[in-house]
Amino acid sequence: MNPSTLISPYGGRLVDLMAASEEVDRLKAWANQLPSVRLSERSVCDLELLATGAFSPLDRFVGREDYRRILDEMRLTSGPIFPIPVTLPVEPGPALRLDQAMALRDARNELLAVMTLEEIYEWDRTEMAYQVLGTLDVRHPLAAEMHRWGKLNISGRLQVLQLPRHYDFQELRLTPAQTRVRLRALGHSNVVAFQTRNPLHRVHEELTKRAAQEVDAVLLLHPVVGMTKPGDVDHYTRVRTYKALAARYYDPGRILLALLPLAMRLAGPREALWHALIRRNYGANFLIVGRDHASPGVDSAGEPFYDPYGAQELVQRFSQELAVGMVPFRELVYLPDEERYDEISKVPAHVRTASISGTRVREEYLNNGHKLPEWFTRPEVAEILAETYPPRHRQGVCLWFTGLSGAGKSTTAEVLTVRLLEYGRQVTLLDGDVVRTHLSQGLGFSREDRDINIRRIGFVASEIVRHGGIAICAAASPYRAARNDVRNGVGTDHFVEVFVDTPLEVCEQRDLKGMYAKARRGELTGFTGVDDPYEPPQNPEMTLETVRSTPEENARRIVDYLLSRGFLMDDTHRGRGEGLSPGR
Ligand code: ADP
Ligand code: ADP
């Protein structure tokens, strides 16, 4: 097959903004003298795609005229289709002058590019949100993010000195030019791209194979790894699933997996058209477009942001001009009696069908440690997802004891530690008094020092919880604000505040270390409960009473609570349900 038959880039050639290698040293030295612009994560993604020609024929962050024309007509002033205004918003500052060259840097201050300011213009958030996204609703992640963007857009010639560095999955990060080389080597002129921001299940495998067959094409599996919808499965997990699938379930001569560092706008139909244009630059002449393509779901009134088929219609409308065919993603369902997938429209009403929604995948299967069935997802994918989303009884949790000195925090925490070990959990006890001998050695009891102490304990606890362990913290922690900071740091779903509510008189009577007596005599100042405040929790998850209940009884109550929340699993329940899929 003629190796040069891939579709040409949009506009005829790939934009290439990389500075010539012999110029780079000189440009870097010059850039270090220039005022800097610190790019957001989004702008870094945009710069990478501009630099490598993924947005061809666009060769810069848009200027005023292009901005207007994109908003009104989805075109650049020179005529080509371009549906999304790729802007570089910045805050006003004295360095912003026309003809000024600026160094563009990432969050770590790495120098990426030099931009010569040719335009500085104001933009209107309401107008942009309304025209591009069709909504002002802050449930739309981009509409919400736009509140933080700078008030001015800047544009001008770009000289890129270095692409943003990526240290993960380097073999899969292909520029448009590199992608084209790899596609050409596969020897087919038709290429159908699949855009995704989700793990792939059997239904996606089925539909991508069907689409490739339908148009006799190679599949460009092109997941977005730049910015997707907040809350999406992280790209490390997703890419592992794509790799497993591409390696084991597709004909290697018919698939190319490559990662796209795009910052999605979640702009529905406009975004779908943008995806088609971008994929043309990577060498694809078809794009699979499904229901609700690039939509962030529903708005604050519970209504979908976009017409579910709006994306298909818009891509279809421009398909000829863009020379990218739209392959509609037809909805497929599983037919358990026939053990195969088919288009929903072809299935007679009386035939049994099966499907599992994304919410059920998380809540019913993963959280409970049930294995996803093989008809739904390949075992390799099920295993990777199970690792990322362990069942609740293997997720971390922080038990935060608070109360007066002598209330019984340490005593109860020690009993509890042993009981949790008995359940097979990994437990770290961070006892205030003990922590003060190493992690917080040298800190005293001023408000600042106490807050530092609590923040240190909280930081360690949050790391333990993140890695699936149980952190038991027992510190007086008399200040509500500090406790709430820790709660937010750990994540409130994984934070259990245990108020050890022992009356001051009882604590004082116990007076383990003779400190209350000293405080009363005035030999010790700033003692909690005597001459320093204790702010009791307002809505603790648990309140313990230590006058009538023993430490064992209280520990048992906490164990019961953790069992009811699913953070502990009784051995008698182990194995039950593994492999079973509820509802089948
Ligand atoms: P804290 O850690 O809150 O400063 P400790 O656990 O070190 O308190 O001390 C509490 C003291 O009270 C211990 O001497 C313990 O034996 C005694 N105590 C009596 N009844 C209880 C109870 N029900 N729970 C916890 N401790 C109790
Ligand atoms: P926090 O750092 O939240 O105050 P810790 O549990 O780390 O709580 O420290 C409280 C312990 O330190 C008390 O049990 C008490 O034995 C001892 N302590 C020494 N001086 C004071 C003081 N001024 N106020 C409170 N506790 C004190």
PDB file of N, CA, C and O and ligand atoms in Angstrom, residues 404-412 510 512 545-547 549-551 554, ligand 1:
ATOM      1  N   LEU A 404     -10.562  16.455  76.834  1.00  0.00           N
ATOM      2  CA  LEU A 404      -9.667  17.032  77.847  1.00  0.00           C
ATOM      3  C   LEU A 404      -8.545  16.060  78.202  1.00  0.00           C
ATOM      4  O   LEU A 404      -8.648  14.852  77.956  1.00  0.00           O
ATOM      5  N   SER A 405      -7.513  16.598  78.803  1.00  0.00           N
ATOM      6  CA  SER A 405      -6.448  15.750  79.325  1.00  0.00           C
ATOM      7  C   SER A 405      -7.050  14.825  80.388  1.00  0.00           C
ATOM      8  O   SER A 405      -7.801  15.279  81.249  1.00  0.00           O
ATOM      9  N   GLY A 406      -6.749  13.536  80.287  1.00  0.00           N
ATOM     10  CA  GLY A 406      -7.287  12.580  81.266  1.00  0.00           C
ATOM     11  C   GLY A 406      -8.678  12.075  80.923  1.00  0.00           C
ATOM     12  O   GLY A 406      -9.274  11.288  81.659  1.00  0.00           O
ATOM     13  N   ALA A 407      -9.231  12.511  79.767  1.00  0.00           N
ATOM     14  CA  ALA A 407     -10.589  12.095  79.411  1.00  0.00           C
ATOM     15  C   ALA A 407     -10.655  10.599  79.128  1.00  0.00           C
ATOM     16  O   ALA A 407     -11.688   9.955  79.335  1.00  0.00           O
ATOM     17  N   GLY A 408      -9.536  10.053  78.636  1.00  0.00           N
ATOM     18  CA  GLY A 408      -9.551   8.622  78.312  1.00  0.00           C
ATOM     19  C   GLY A 408      -9.248   8.362  76.839  1.00  0.00           C
ATOM     20  O   GLY A 408      -9.492   7.250  76.345  1.00  0.00           O
ATOM     21  N   LYS A 409      -8.689   9.324  76.130  1.00  0.00           N
ATOM     22  CA  LYS A 409      -8.392   9.167  74.698  1.00  0.00           C
ATOM     23  C   LYS A 409      -7.356   8.063  74.482  1.00  0.00           C
ATOM     24  O   LYS A 409      -7.591   7.123  73.733  1.00  0.00           O
ATOM     25  N   SER A 410      -6.194   8.202  75.157  1.00  0.00           N
ATOM     26  CA  SER A 410      -5.124   7.224  74.926  1.00  0.00           C
ATOM     27  C   SER A 410      -5.543   5.826  75.344  1.00  0.00           C
ATOM     28  O   SER A 410      -5.286   4.846  74.643  1.00  0.00           O
ATOM     29  N   THR A 411      -6.196   5.735  76.508  1.00  0.00           N
ATOM     30  CA  THR A 411      -6.593   4.423  77.025  1.00  0.00           C
ATOM     31  C   THR A 411      -7.544   3.734  76.051  1.00  0.00           C
ATOM     32  O   THR A 411      -7.362   2.562  75.705  1.00  0.00           O
ATOM     33  N   THR A 412      -8.547   4.455  75.567  1.00  0.00           N
ATOM     34  CA  THR A 412      -9.502   3.870  74.625  1.00  0.00           C
ATOM     35  C   THR A 412      -8.815   3.548  73.300  1.00  0.00           C
ATOM     36  O   THR A 412      -9.042   2.485  72.710  1.00  0.00           O
ATOM     37  N   ARG A 510      -9.113  12.198  88.248  1.00  0.00           N
ATOM     38  CA  ARG A 510      -8.173  11.158  87.799  1.00  0.00           C
ATOM     39  C   ARG A 510      -6.741  11.688  87.876  1.00  0.00           C
ATOM     40  O   ARG A 510      -5.833  10.968  88.273  1.00  0.00           O
ATOM     41  N   LEU A 512      -3.927  11.936  86.300  1.00  0.00           N
ATOM     42  CA  LEU A 512      -2.818  10.998  86.122  1.00  0.00           C
ATOM     43  C   LEU A 512      -1.455  11.556  86.467  1.00  0.00           C
ATOM     44  O   LEU A 512      -0.661  10.953  87.168  1.00  0.00           O
ATOM     45  N   GLU A 545     -18.594   8.212  76.426  1.00  0.00           N
ATOM     46  CA  GLU A 545     -18.826   8.587  77.808  1.00  0.00           C
ATOM     47  C   GLU A 545     -17.958   7.617  78.603  1.00  0.00           C
ATOM     48  O   GLU A 545     -17.906   6.421  78.267  1.00  0.00           O
ATOM     49  N   THR A 546     -17.186   8.110  79.573  1.00  0.00           N
ATOM     50  CA  THR A 546     -16.222   7.202  80.221  1.00  0.00           C
ATOM     51  C   THR A 546     -16.486   6.978  81.700  1.00  0.00           C
ATOM     52  O   THR A 546     -15.703   6.310  82.377  1.00  0.00           O
ATOM     53  N   VAL A 547     -17.570   7.546  82.213  1.00  0.00           N
ATOM     54  CA  VAL A 547     -17.839   7.359  83.638  1.00  0.00           C
ATOM     55  C   VAL A 547     -18.539   6.024  83.866  1.00  0.00           C
ATOM     56  O   VAL A 547     -18.171   5.251  84.736  1.00  0.00           O
ATOM     57  N   SER A 549     -19.120   3.822  81.052  1.00  0.00           N
ATOM     58  CA  SER A 549     -18.663   2.820  80.072  1.00  0.00           C
ATOM     59  C   SER A 549     -17.167   2.587  80.223  1.00  0.00           C
ATOM     60  O   SER A 549     -16.408   3.533  80.441  1.00  0.00           O
ATOM     61  N   THR A 550     -16.779   1.330  80.076  1.00  0.00           N
ATOM     62  CA  THR A 550     -15.351   0.992  80.174  1.00  0.00           C
ATOM     63  C   THR A 550     -14.670   1.245  78.825  1.00  0.00           C
ATOM     64  O   THR A 550     -15.348   1.344  77.793  1.00  0.00           O
ATOM     65  N   PRO A 551     -13.337   1.305  78.823  1.00  0.00           N
ATOM     66  CA  PRO A 551     -12.624   1.454  77.554  1.00  0.00           C
ATOM     67  C   PRO A 551     -12.971   0.330  76.569  1.00  0.00           C
ATOM     68  O   PRO A 551     -13.109   0.576  75.380  1.00  0.00           O
ATOM     69  N   ASN A 554     -16.336   1.055  75.004  1.00  0.00           N
ATOM     70  CA  ASN A 554     -16.249   2.135  74.024  1.00  0.00           C
ATOM     71  C   ASN A 554     -15.547   1.684  72.739  1.00  0.00           C
ATOM     72  O   ASN A 554     -15.962   2.038  71.632  1.00  0.00           O
TER      73      ASN A 554
HETATM   74  P1  ADP B   1      -6.108  11.222  77.707  1.00  0.00           P
HETATM   75  O1  ADP B   1      -5.384  10.456  76.662  1.00  0.00           O
HETATM   76  O2  ADP B   1      -7.496  11.606  77.270  1.00  0.00           O
HETATM   77  O3  ADP B   1      -5.366  12.360  78.288  1.00  0.00           O
HETATM   78  P2  ADP B   1      -5.685   8.853  79.275  1.00  0.00           P
HETATM   79  O4  ADP B   1      -6.321   7.771  78.483  1.00  0.00           O
HETATM   80  O5  ADP B   1      -4.206   9.011  79.185  1.00  0.00           O
HETATM   81  O6  ADP B   1      -6.387  10.216  78.891  1.00  0.00           O
HETATM   82  O7  ADP B   1      -6.083   8.756  80.767  1.00  0.00           O
HETATM   83  C1  ADP B   1      -7.365   8.403  81.204  1.00  0.00           C
HETATM   84  C2  ADP B   1      -7.276   7.824  82.580  1.00  0.00           C
HETATM   85  O8  ADP B   1      -8.599   7.564  83.045  1.00  0.00           O
HETATM   86  C3  ADP B   1      -6.535   6.517  82.632  1.00  0.00           C
HETATM   87  O9  ADP B   1      -5.813   6.424  83.820  1.00  0.00           O
HETATM   88  C4  ADP B   1      -7.640   5.455  82.664  1.00  0.00           C
HETATM   89  O10 ADP B   1      -7.309   4.269  83.313  1.00  0.00           O
HETATM   90  C5  ADP B   1      -8.751   6.196  83.426  1.00  0.00           C
HETATM   91  N1  ADP B   1     -10.110   5.775  83.055  1.00  0.00           N
HETATM   92  C6  ADP B   1     -11.077   5.447  83.927  1.00  0.00           C
HETATM   93  N2  ADP B   1     -12.203   5.075  83.274  1.00  0.00           N
HETATM   94  C7  ADP B   1     -11.941   5.192  81.980  1.00  0.00           C
HETATM   95  C8  ADP B   1     -12.707   4.934  80.817  1.00  0.00           C
HETATM   96  N3  ADP B   1     -13.983   4.516  80.855  1.00  0.00           N
HETATM   97  N4  ADP B   1     -12.129   5.153  79.620  1.00  0.00           N
HETATM   98  C9  ADP B   1     -10.855   5.593  79.545  1.00  0.00           C
HETATM   99  N5  ADP B   1     -10.087   5.828  80.597  1.00  0.00           N
HETATM  100  C10 ADP B   1     -10.614   5.624  81.829  1.00  0.00           C
END
